[in-house]
PDB file of C-alpha atoms and ligand atoms in Angstrom:
ATOM      1  CA  UNK A 585      23.518   1.269 -24.763  1.00  0.00           C
ATOM      2  CA  UNK A 586      20.841  -0.464 -22.682  1.00  0.00           C
ATOM      3  CA  UNK A 587      20.304  -4.145 -23.392  1.00  0.00           C
ATOM      4  CA  UNK A 588      16.962  -4.123 -21.643  1.00  0.00           C
ATOM      5  CA  UNK A 589      13.896  -3.683 -23.862  1.00  0.00           C
ATOM      6  CA  UNK A 590      11.713  -0.821 -22.604  1.00  0.00           C
ATOM      7  CA  UNK A 591       8.359  -1.853 -21.156  1.00  0.00           C
ATOM      8  CA  UNK A 592       5.720  -0.715 -23.637  1.00  0.00           C
ATOM      9  CA  UNK A 593       2.500   0.754 -22.355  1.00  0.00           C
ATOM     10  CA  UNK A 594      -0.917  -0.687 -23.098  1.00  0.00           C
ATOM     11  CA  UNK A 595      -2.190   1.111 -26.195  1.00  0.00           C
ATOM     12  CA  UNK A 596      -5.556   2.571 -27.138  1.00  0.00           C
ATOM     13  CA  UNK A 597      -6.127  -0.029 -29.920  1.00  0.00           C
ATOM     14  CA  UNK A 598      -5.311  -2.823 -27.441  1.00  0.00           C
ATOM     15  CA  UNK A 599      -8.029  -1.532 -25.098  1.00  0.00           C
ATOM     16  CA  UNK A 600     -10.490  -1.115 -27.990  1.00  0.00           C
ATOM     17  CA  UNK A 601      -9.864  -4.723 -29.116  1.00  0.00           C
ATOM     18  CA  UNK A 602     -10.889  -6.056 -25.690  1.00  0.00           C
ATOM     19  CA  UNK A 603     -14.589  -5.599 -26.576  1.00  0.00           C
ATOM     20  CA  UNK A 604     -16.354  -8.773 -25.456  1.00  0.00           C
ATOM     21  CA  UNK A 605     -12.996 -10.327 -24.487  1.00  0.00           C
ATOM     22  CA  UNK A 606     -10.924 -10.436 -21.318  1.00  0.00           C
ATOM     23  CA  UNK A 607     -12.478  -7.929 -18.881  1.00  0.00           C
ATOM     24  CA  UNK A 608     -10.641  -4.594 -18.672  1.00  0.00           C
ATOM     25  CA  UNK A 609      -9.294  -3.684 -15.221  1.00  0.00           C
ATOM     26  CA  UNK A 610      -8.988  -0.022 -14.349  1.00  0.00           C
ATOM     27  CA  UNK A 611      -8.717   2.250 -11.345  1.00  0.00           C
ATOM     28  CA  UNK A 612      -8.284   5.942 -10.777  1.00  0.00           C
ATOM     29  CA  UNK A 613      -5.022   7.304  -9.474  1.00  0.00           C
ATOM     30  CA  UNK A 614      -3.825  10.833  -8.818  1.00  0.00           C
ATOM     31  CA  UNK A 615      -0.437  10.281  -7.300  1.00  0.00           C
ATOM     32  CA  UNK A 616       2.880   8.807  -8.511  1.00  0.00           C
ATOM     33  CA  UNK A 617       3.432   6.209  -5.798  1.00  0.00           C
ATOM     34  CA  UNK A 618      -0.085   4.767  -5.616  1.00  0.00           C
ATOM     35  CA  UNK A 619      -0.157   4.788  -9.429  1.00  0.00           C
ATOM     36  CA  UNK A 620       3.016   2.637  -9.414  1.00  0.00           C
ATOM     37  CA  UNK A 621       1.145   0.020  -7.343  1.00  0.00           C
ATOM     38  CA  UNK A 622      -1.958   0.187  -9.527  1.00  0.00           C
ATOM     39  CA  UNK A 623       0.240  -0.031 -12.640  1.00  0.00           C
ATOM     40  CA  UNK A 624       1.037  -3.649 -11.783  1.00  0.00           C
ATOM     41  CA  UNK A 625      -2.577  -4.738 -12.371  1.00  0.00           C
ATOM     42  CA  UNK A 626      -4.508  -2.116 -14.312  1.00  0.00           C
ATOM     43  CA  UNK A 627      -4.939  -2.042 -18.083  1.00  0.00           C
ATOM     44  CA  UNK A 628      -5.565   1.668 -17.874  1.00  0.00           C
ATOM     45  CA  UNK A 629      -5.358   4.232 -15.091  1.00  0.00           C
ATOM     46  CA  UNK A 630      -7.698   7.188 -15.070  1.00  0.00           C
ATOM     47  CA  UNK A 631      -6.530  10.479 -13.610  1.00  0.00           C
ATOM     48  CA  UNK A 632     -10.138  11.380 -12.882  1.00  0.00           C
ATOM     49  CA  UNK A 633     -11.410  14.823 -12.067  1.00  0.00           C
ATOM     50  CA  UNK A 634     -12.857  13.087  -8.977  1.00  0.00           C
ATOM     51  CA  UNK A 635      -9.472  14.176  -7.584  1.00  0.00           C
ATOM     52  CA  UNK A 636     -11.151  17.522  -6.857  1.00  0.00           C
ATOM     53  CA  UNK A 637     -13.382  15.811  -4.292  1.00  0.00           C
ATOM     54  CA  UNK A 638     -11.083  12.988  -3.176  1.00  0.00           C
ATOM     55  CA  UNK A 639      -7.782  14.879  -2.915  1.00  0.00           C
ATOM     56  CA  UNK A 640      -8.815  18.492  -2.561  1.00  0.00           C
ATOM     57  CA  UNK A 641     -12.069  18.355  -0.546  1.00  0.00           C
ATOM     58  CA  UNK A 642     -14.239  20.007  -3.203  1.00  0.00           C
ATOM     59  CA  UNK A 643     -18.016  19.396  -3.112  1.00  0.00           C
ATOM     60  CA  UNK A 644     -18.176  18.434  -6.770  1.00  0.00           C
ATOM     61  CA  UNK A 645     -15.893  18.135  -9.786  1.00  0.00           C
ATOM     62  CA  UNK A 646     -17.161  21.374 -11.307  1.00  0.00           C
ATOM     63  CA  UNK A 647     -14.430  23.548  -9.786  1.00  0.00           C
ATOM     64  CA  UNK A 648     -11.467  21.438 -10.936  1.00  0.00           C
ATOM     65  CA  UNK A 649      -9.021  23.521 -13.020  1.00  0.00           C
ATOM     66  CA  UNK A 650      -7.089  22.266 -16.049  1.00  0.00           C
ATOM     67  CA  UNK A 651      -3.703  22.930 -14.416  1.00  0.00           C
ATOM     68  CA  UNK A 652      -4.582  20.656 -11.500  1.00  0.00           C
ATOM     69  CA  UNK A 653      -5.438  17.808 -13.885  1.00  0.00           C
ATOM     70  CA  UNK A 654      -2.142  18.364 -15.675  1.00  0.00           C
ATOM     71  CA  UNK A 655      -0.159  18.374 -12.440  1.00  0.00           C
ATOM     72  CA  UNK A 656      -1.690  15.082 -11.237  1.00  0.00           C
ATOM     73  CA  UNK A 657      -1.545  13.610 -14.753  1.00  0.00           C
ATOM     74  CA  UNK A 658       2.189  14.237 -14.893  1.00  0.00           C
ATOM     75  CA  UNK A 659       2.709  12.594 -11.501  1.00  0.00           C
ATOM     76  CA  UNK A 660       0.808   9.469 -12.570  1.00  0.00           C
ATOM     77  CA  UNK A 661       2.691   9.203 -15.874  1.00  0.00           C
ATOM     78  CA  UNK A 662       5.978   9.579 -13.960  1.00  0.00           C
ATOM     79  CA  UNK A 663       5.003   6.840 -11.508  1.00  0.00           C
ATOM     80  CA  UNK A 664       3.970   4.263 -14.116  1.00  0.00           C
ATOM     81  CA  UNK A 665       5.449   2.239 -16.960  1.00  0.00           C
ATOM     82  CA  UNK A 666       2.829  -0.149 -18.238  1.00  0.00           C
ATOM     83  CA  UNK A 667      -0.803   0.980 -18.087  1.00  0.00           C
ATOM     84  CA  UNK A 668      -2.430   3.343 -20.542  1.00  0.00           C
ATOM     85  CA  UNK A 669      -2.918   6.675 -18.753  1.00  0.00           C
ATOM     86  CA  UNK A 670      -6.163   8.527 -19.423  1.00  0.00           C
ATOM     87  CA  UNK A 671      -6.652  12.056 -18.081  1.00  0.00           C
ATOM     88  CA  UNK A 672     -10.076  13.643 -17.532  1.00  0.00           C
ATOM     89  CA  UNK A 673     -10.867  16.915 -19.266  1.00  0.00           C
ATOM     90  CA  UNK A 674     -12.314  19.104 -16.517  1.00  0.00           C
ATOM     91  CA  UNK A 675     -15.601  21.002 -16.730  1.00  0.00           C
ATOM     92  CA  UNK A 676     -15.454  24.073 -18.961  1.00  0.00           C
ATOM     93  CA  UNK A 677     -12.456  22.977 -21.029  1.00  0.00           C
ATOM     94  CA  UNK A 678     -14.203  21.164 -23.904  1.00  0.00           C
ATOM     95  CA  UNK A 679     -17.945  21.879 -24.114  1.00  0.00           C
ATOM     96  CA  UNK A 680     -17.803  25.257 -25.852  1.00  0.00           C
ATOM     97  CA  UNK A 681     -16.432  24.163 -29.225  1.00  0.00           C
ATOM     98  CA  UNK A 682     -14.436  21.350 -30.831  1.00  0.00           C
ATOM     99  CA  UNK A 683     -11.472  23.671 -31.405  1.00  0.00           C
ATOM    100  CA  UNK A 684     -11.324  24.764 -27.758  1.00  0.00           C
ATOM    101  CA  UNK A 685     -11.587  21.094 -26.769  1.00  0.00           C
ATOM    102  CA  UNK A 686      -8.710  20.280 -29.136  1.00  0.00           C
ATOM    103  CA  UNK A 687      -6.510  23.038 -27.703  1.00  0.00           C
ATOM    104  CA  UNK A 688      -7.067  21.846 -24.128  1.00  0.00           C
ATOM    105  CA  UNK A 689      -6.822  18.133 -24.919  1.00  0.00           C
ATOM    106  CA  UNK A 690      -3.561  18.705 -26.803  1.00  0.00           C
ATOM    107  CA  UNK A 691      -2.223  20.670 -23.802  1.00  0.00           C
ATOM    108  CA  UNK A 692      -3.118  17.783 -21.484  1.00  0.00           C
ATOM    109  CA  UNK A 693      -1.430  15.238 -23.753  1.00  0.00           C
ATOM    110  CA  UNK A 694       1.714  17.294 -24.354  1.00  0.00           C
ATOM    111  CA  UNK A 695       2.203  18.380 -20.746  1.00  0.00           C
ATOM    112  CA  UNK A 696       1.402  15.061 -19.045  1.00  0.00           C
ATOM    113  CA  UNK A 697       2.533  12.454 -21.558  1.00  0.00           C
ATOM    114  CA  UNK A 698      -0.781  10.602 -21.144  1.00  0.00           C
ATOM    115  CA  UNK A 699      -2.165   8.404 -23.919  1.00  0.00           C
ATOM    116  CA  UNK A 700      -5.797   9.561 -24.053  1.00  0.00           C
ATOM    117  CA  UNK A 701      -8.333  11.956 -22.577  1.00  0.00           C
ATOM    118  CA  UNK A 702     -11.824  11.366 -21.210  1.00  0.00           C
ATOM    119  CA  UNK A 703     -14.785  13.706 -21.465  1.00  0.00           C
ATOM    120  CA  UNK A 704     -18.393  13.552 -20.288  1.00  0.00           C
ATOM    121  CA  UNK A 705     -21.479  13.670 -22.466  1.00  0.00           C
ATOM    122  CA  UNK A 706     -23.240  11.632 -25.143  1.00  0.00           C
ATOM    123  CA  UNK A 707     -24.794  12.802 -28.381  1.00  0.00           C
ATOM    124  CA  UNK A 708     -24.071  16.467 -27.641  1.00  0.00           C
ATOM    125  CA  UNK A 709     -20.311  15.707 -27.536  1.00  0.00           C
ATOM    126  CA  UNK A 710     -20.190  13.478 -30.641  1.00  0.00           C
ATOM    127  CA  UNK A 711     -18.988  16.242 -32.974  1.00  0.00           C
ATOM    128  CA  UNK A 712     -16.182  17.128 -30.555  1.00  0.00           C
ATOM    129  CA  UNK A 713     -15.154  13.482 -30.142  1.00  0.00           C
ATOM    130  CA  UNK A 714     -14.923  13.133 -33.941  1.00  0.00           C
ATOM    131  CA  UNK A 715     -12.916  16.382 -34.196  1.00  0.00           C
ATOM    132  CA  UNK A 716     -10.417  15.212 -31.561  1.00  0.00           C
ATOM    133  CA  UNK A 717      -9.972  11.638 -32.779  1.00  0.00           C
ATOM    134  CA  UNK A 718      -9.496  12.766 -36.395  1.00  0.00           C
ATOM    135  CA  UNK A 719      -6.682  15.002 -35.117  1.00  0.00           C
ATOM    136  CA  UNK A 720      -4.800  12.361 -33.146  1.00  0.00           C
ATOM    137  CA  UNK A 721      -6.379  12.587 -29.703  1.00  0.00           C
ATOM    138  CA  UNK A 722      -7.867   9.322 -28.448  1.00  0.00           C
ATOM    139  CA  UNK A 723     -11.077   9.913 -26.500  1.00  0.00           C
ATOM    140  CA  UNK A 724     -12.770   7.832 -23.851  1.00  0.00           C
ATOM    141  CA  UNK A 725     -16.413   8.880 -23.511  1.00  0.00           C
ATOM    142  CA  UNK A 726     -18.475   8.908 -20.302  1.00  0.00           C
ATOM    143  CA  UNK A 727     -22.292   8.760 -20.121  1.00  0.00           C
ATOM    144  CA  UNK A 728     -25.034   7.970 -17.602  1.00  0.00           C
ATOM    145  CA  UNK A 729     -24.325   9.714 -14.320  1.00  0.00           C
ATOM    146  CA  UNK A 730     -22.004  12.495 -15.431  1.00  0.00           C
ATOM    147  CA  UNK A 731     -20.767  14.288 -12.290  1.00  0.00           C
ATOM    148  CA  UNK A 732     -19.846  17.498 -14.146  1.00  0.00           C
ATOM    149  CA  UNK A 733     -23.583  17.922 -14.854  1.00  0.00           C
ATOM    150  CA  UNK A 734     -24.630  17.249 -11.249  1.00  0.00           C
ATOM    151  CA  UNK A 735     -26.127  20.746 -10.962  1.00  0.00           C
ATOM    152  CA  UNK A 736     -28.429  20.062 -13.919  1.00  0.00           C
ATOM    153  CA  UNK A 737     -29.212  16.514 -12.759  1.00  0.00           C
ATOM    154  CA  UNK A 738     -29.988  17.696  -9.221  1.00  0.00           C
ATOM    155  CA  UNK A 739     -27.211  15.652  -7.617  1.00  0.00           C
ATOM    156  CA  UNK A 740     -25.473  12.319  -8.194  1.00  0.00           C
ATOM    157  CA  UNK A 741     -28.444  10.301  -9.424  1.00  0.00           C
ATOM    158  CA  UNK A 742     -28.583   6.736 -10.754  1.00  0.00           C
ATOM    159  CA  UNK A 743     -29.631   6.810 -14.391  1.00  0.00           C
ATOM    160  CA  UNK A 744     -32.081   4.526 -16.189  1.00  0.00           C
ATOM    161  CA  UNK A 745     -34.563   4.020 -13.343  1.00  0.00           C
ATOM    162  CA  UNK A 746     -37.250   5.122 -15.748  1.00  0.00           C
ATOM    163  CA  UNK A 747     -37.433   2.761 -18.728  1.00  0.00           C
ATOM    164  CA  UNK A 748     -38.608   5.613 -20.930  1.00  0.00           C
ATOM    165  CA  UNK A 749     -35.162   7.221 -20.579  1.00  0.00           C
ATOM    166  CA  UNK A 750     -33.337   4.158 -21.944  1.00  0.00           C
ATOM    167  CA  UNK A 751     -33.539   5.100 -25.650  1.00  0.00           C
ATOM    168  CA  UNK A 752     -31.893   8.452 -24.854  1.00  0.00           C
ATOM    169  CA  UNK A 753     -28.951   6.759 -23.086  1.00  0.00           C
ATOM    170  CA  UNK A 754     -28.664   4.152 -25.847  1.00  0.00           C
ATOM    171  CA  UNK A 755     -28.611   6.913 -28.452  1.00  0.00           C
ATOM    172  CA  UNK A 756     -25.866   8.682 -26.472  1.00  0.00           C
ATOM    173  CA  UNK A 757     -23.794   5.488 -26.415  1.00  0.00           C
ATOM    174  CA  UNK A 758     -24.165   4.840 -30.133  1.00  0.00           C
ATOM    175  CA  UNK A 759     -23.380   8.473 -30.983  1.00  0.00           C
ATOM    176  CA  UNK A 760     -20.052   8.562 -29.094  1.00  0.00           C
ATOM    177  CA  UNK A 761     -19.035   5.138 -30.400  1.00  0.00           C
ATOM    178  CA  UNK A 762     -19.797   6.146 -33.989  1.00  0.00           C
ATOM    179  CA  UNK A 763     -17.909   9.421 -33.473  1.00  0.00           C
ATOM    180  CA  UNK A 764     -14.712   7.486 -32.719  1.00  0.00           C
ATOM    181  CA  UNK A 765     -14.487   7.090 -28.928  1.00  0.00           C
ATOM    182  CA  UNK A 766     -12.320   4.027 -28.167  1.00  0.00           C
ATOM    183  CA  UNK A 767     -14.105   3.108 -24.922  1.00  0.00           C
ATOM    184  CA  UNK A 768     -17.127   4.259 -22.979  1.00  0.00           C
ATOM    185  CA  UNK A 769     -17.541   4.728 -19.230  1.00  0.00           C
ATOM    186  CA  UNK A 770     -21.053   3.911 -17.998  1.00  0.00           C
ATOM    187  CA  UNK A 771     -21.521   5.479 -14.581  1.00  0.00           C
ATOM    188  CA  UNK A 772     -24.397   5.015 -12.123  1.00  0.00           C
ATOM    189  CA  UNK A 773     -26.684   3.067 -14.399  1.00  0.00           C
ATOM    190  CA  UNK A 774     -29.185   0.243 -13.813  1.00  0.00           C
ATOM    191  CA  UNK A 775     -28.039  -3.181 -14.932  1.00  0.00           C
ATOM    192  CA  UNK A 776     -30.542  -3.804 -17.766  1.00  0.00           C
ATOM    193  CA  UNK A 777     -29.624  -0.504 -19.393  1.00  0.00           C
ATOM    194  CA  UNK A 778     -25.863  -1.100 -19.032  1.00  0.00           C
ATOM    195  CA  UNK A 779     -26.336  -4.558 -20.538  1.00  0.00           C
ATOM    196  CA  UNK A 780     -28.328  -3.181 -23.498  1.00  0.00           C
ATOM    197  CA  UNK A 781     -25.691  -0.517 -24.192  1.00  0.00           C
ATOM    198  CA  UNK A 782     -22.835  -3.026 -23.915  1.00  0.00           C
ATOM    199  CA  UNK A 783     -24.632  -5.214 -26.460  1.00  0.00           C
ATOM    200  CA  UNK A 784     -25.251  -2.317 -28.844  1.00  0.00           C
ATOM    201  CA  UNK A 785     -21.863  -0.621 -29.140  1.00  0.00           C
ATOM    202  CA  UNK A 786     -18.722  -1.949 -30.792  1.00  0.00           C
ATOM    203  CA  UNK A 787     -16.392  -0.338 -28.211  1.00  0.00           C
ATOM    204  CA  UNK A 788     -15.713  -1.621 -24.683  1.00  0.00           C
ATOM    205  CA  UNK A 789     -17.940  -0.317 -21.925  1.00  0.00           C
ATOM    206  CA  UNK A 790     -16.306   0.382 -18.559  1.00  0.00           C
ATOM    207  CA  UNK A 791     -18.735   0.266 -15.658  1.00  0.00           C
ATOM    208  CA  UNK A 792     -18.719   2.175 -12.405  1.00  0.00           C
ATOM    209  CA  UNK A 793     -21.872   1.456 -10.423  1.00  0.00           C
ATOM    210  CA  UNK A 794     -23.299   0.050 -13.649  1.00  0.00           C
ATOM    211  CA  UNK A 795     -23.309  -3.724 -12.910  1.00  0.00           C
ATOM    212  CA  UNK A 796     -21.018  -6.523 -14.030  1.00  0.00           C
ATOM    213  CA  UNK A 797     -22.496  -6.483 -17.534  1.00  0.00           C
ATOM    214  CA  UNK A 798     -19.814  -4.218 -18.950  1.00  0.00           C
ATOM    215  CA  UNK A 799     -16.572  -5.035 -20.777  1.00  0.00           C
ATOM    216  CA  UNK A 800     -14.516  -3.733 -17.866  1.00  0.00           C
ATOM    217  CA  UNK A 801     -14.756  -1.994 -14.518  1.00  0.00           C
ATOM    218  CA  UNK A 802     -13.323   1.108 -12.921  1.00  0.00           C
ATOM    219  CA  UNK A 803     -13.370   2.190  -9.280  1.00  0.00           C
ATOM    220  CA  UNK A 804     -12.046   5.259  -7.529  1.00  0.00           C
ATOM    221  CA  UNK A 805      -8.977   3.890  -5.729  1.00  0.00           C
ATOM    222  CA  UNK A 806      -9.640   5.726  -2.474  1.00  0.00           C
ATOM    223  CA  UNK A 807     -13.227   4.365  -2.402  1.00  0.00           C
ATOM    224  CA  UNK A 808     -12.157   0.739  -2.677  1.00  0.00           C
ATOM    225  CA  UNK A 809      -9.392   1.312  -0.108  1.00  0.00           C
ATOM    226  CA  UNK A 810     -11.740   2.735   2.532  1.00  0.00           C
ATOM    227  CA  UNK A 811      -9.992   6.099   2.378  1.00  0.00           C
ATOM    228  CA  UNK A 812     -13.013   8.236   1.651  1.00  0.00           C
ATOM    229  CA  UNK A 813     -15.200   9.517   4.464  1.00  0.00           C
ATOM    230  CA  UNK A 814     -18.177   8.829   2.164  1.00  0.00           C
ATOM    231  CA  UNK A 815     -18.157   5.708   0.001  1.00  0.00           C
ATOM    232  CA  UNK A 816     -20.859   5.170  -2.644  1.00  0.00           C
ATOM    233  CA  UNK A 817     -23.196   2.260  -1.802  1.00  0.00           C
ATOM    234  CA  UNK A 818     -22.222   0.171  -4.832  1.00  0.00           C
ATOM    235  CA  UNK A 819     -18.506   0.095  -3.950  1.00  0.00           C
ATOM    236  CA  UNK A 820     -16.976  -3.007  -2.398  1.00  0.00           C
ATOM    237  CA  UNK A 821     -14.258  -1.881  -0.001  1.00  0.00           C
ATOM    238  CA  UNK A 822     -11.295  -4.226  -0.528  1.00  0.00           C
ATOM    239  CA  UNK A 823      -9.020  -2.761   2.143  1.00  0.00           C
ATOM    240  CA  UNK A 824      -9.715  -0.547   5.174  1.00  0.00           C
ATOM    241  CA  UNK A 825      -6.739   1.809   4.795  1.00  0.00           C
ATOM    242  CA  UNK A 826      -8.535   4.665   6.545  1.00  0.00           C
ATOM    243  CA  UNK A 827      -8.618   2.615   9.781  1.00  0.00           C
ATOM    244  CA  UNK A 828      -4.965   1.569   9.306  1.00  0.00           C
ATOM    245  CA  UNK A 829      -3.902   5.212   8.896  1.00  0.00           C
ATOM    246  CA  UNK A 830      -5.851   6.248  11.996  1.00  0.00           C
ATOM    247  CA  UNK A 831      -4.198   3.451  14.009  1.00  0.00           C
ATOM    248  CA  UNK A 832      -0.696   4.270  12.713  1.00  0.00           C
ATOM    249  CA  UNK A 833      -1.085   7.995  13.441  1.00  0.00           C
ATOM    250  CA  UNK A 834      -2.372   7.214  16.945  1.00  0.00           C
ATOM    251  CA  UNK A 835       0.577   4.882  17.674  1.00  0.00           C
ATOM    252  CA  UNK A 836       3.051   7.501  16.463  1.00  0.00           C
ATOM    253  CA  UNK A 837       1.427  10.240  18.591  1.00  0.00           C
ATOM    254  CA  UNK A 838       1.465   7.970  21.666  1.00  0.00           C
ATOM    255  CA  UNK A 839       5.169   7.192  21.207  1.00  0.00           C
ATOM    256  CA  UNK A 840       6.058  10.865  20.824  1.00  0.00           C
ATOM    257  CA  UNK A 841       4.007  11.814  23.893  1.00  0.00           C
ATOM    258  CA  UNK A 842       5.273   9.058  26.199  1.00  0.00           C
ATOM    259  CA  UNK A 843       8.883   9.511  24.972  1.00  0.00           C
ATOM    260  CA  UNK A 844       9.148   5.951  23.628  1.00  0.00           C
ATOM    261  CA  UNK A 845       9.726   7.322  20.094  1.00  0.00           C
ATOM    262  CA  UNK A 846      12.672   5.333  18.620  1.00  0.00           C
ATOM    263  CA  UNK A 847      15.350   8.058  18.692  1.00  0.00           C
ATOM    264  CA  UNK A 848      18.367   6.179  17.247  1.00  0.00           C
ATOM    265  CA  UNK A 849      16.332   4.651  14.420  1.00  0.00           C
ATOM    266  CA  UNK A 850      14.971   7.990  13.325  1.00  0.00           C
ATOM    267  CA  UNK A 851      18.211   9.723  12.348  1.00  0.00           C
ATOM    268  CA  UNK A 852      19.217  10.406   8.757  1.00  0.00           C
ATOM    269  CA  UNK A 853      22.447   8.572   7.993  1.00  0.00           C
TER     270      UNK A 853
HETATM  271  O1  KIV B1418     -13.388  11.281 -12.259  1.00  0.00           O
HETATM  272  C1  KIV B1418     -13.472  10.054 -12.133  1.00  0.00           C
HETATM  273  O2  KIV B1418     -12.896   9.435 -11.223  1.00  0.00           O
HETATM  274  C2  KIV B1418     -14.297   9.342 -13.096  1.00  0.00           C
HETATM  275  C3  KIV B1418     -14.618   7.904 -12.790  1.00  0.00           C
HETATM  276  C4  KIV B1418     -15.655   7.879 -11.747  1.00  0.00           C
HETATM  277  C5  KIV B1418     -15.020   7.152 -13.996  1.00  0.00           C
HETATM  278  O3  KIV B1418     -14.729   9.891 -14.057  1.00  0.00           O
END
């Protein structure tokens, strides 16, 4: 019998209770080994459908299939011990009806071992959020710039530039909070609007390009590591890993070509 107590993961109620308290730290991750590094600092890790663009070179998140989310979700759960793992529901797997959303969310939870799902949409998704949470599936909501609707929005556009649109976004936020979402991602939103929403809802808001006036922050890991060929303007790049990879690959290629590759050191023992 093991004498070591298992490390318990951060829970959904623990995240929900952080409203107005210690800021919530989160990052995306799609991969077991990077997730293990992120696990040391993040309260929750999102297996975002941004993986379609970041990992698989897609132009948007619209084409991401459910099986791909499950495969990456499983890898991240395997690589981590501590953080709450949230997996995105991809486009087309939840909008049609609450029961279809339940079937797909349950599949994600059973097959990955994650602790919650995330879906995009405000008021229009409130009924589905209530249906899922009442049946044991914790839901993180996501409003503002919702990439799965980029075709309707005409691209990835900052929301709230027009003050007349604020009541609509505020109504979206209140609707998902009242429906039972435990946290709310605010993406691509002007600061005064993000601040108003954060003040109005009882659940933590998690900003991405939505100012510091949120209860927590999330960034796409590859963006903040300088690993994306295109980094959104609002992202602070904390490490230039893209340049380090280029340099390492160049050094390796040079050593192979000029025969200075360390032969003895590179043998399986
Ligand atoms: O898919 C994703 O990475 C996301 C974050 C941008 C919040 O939804």
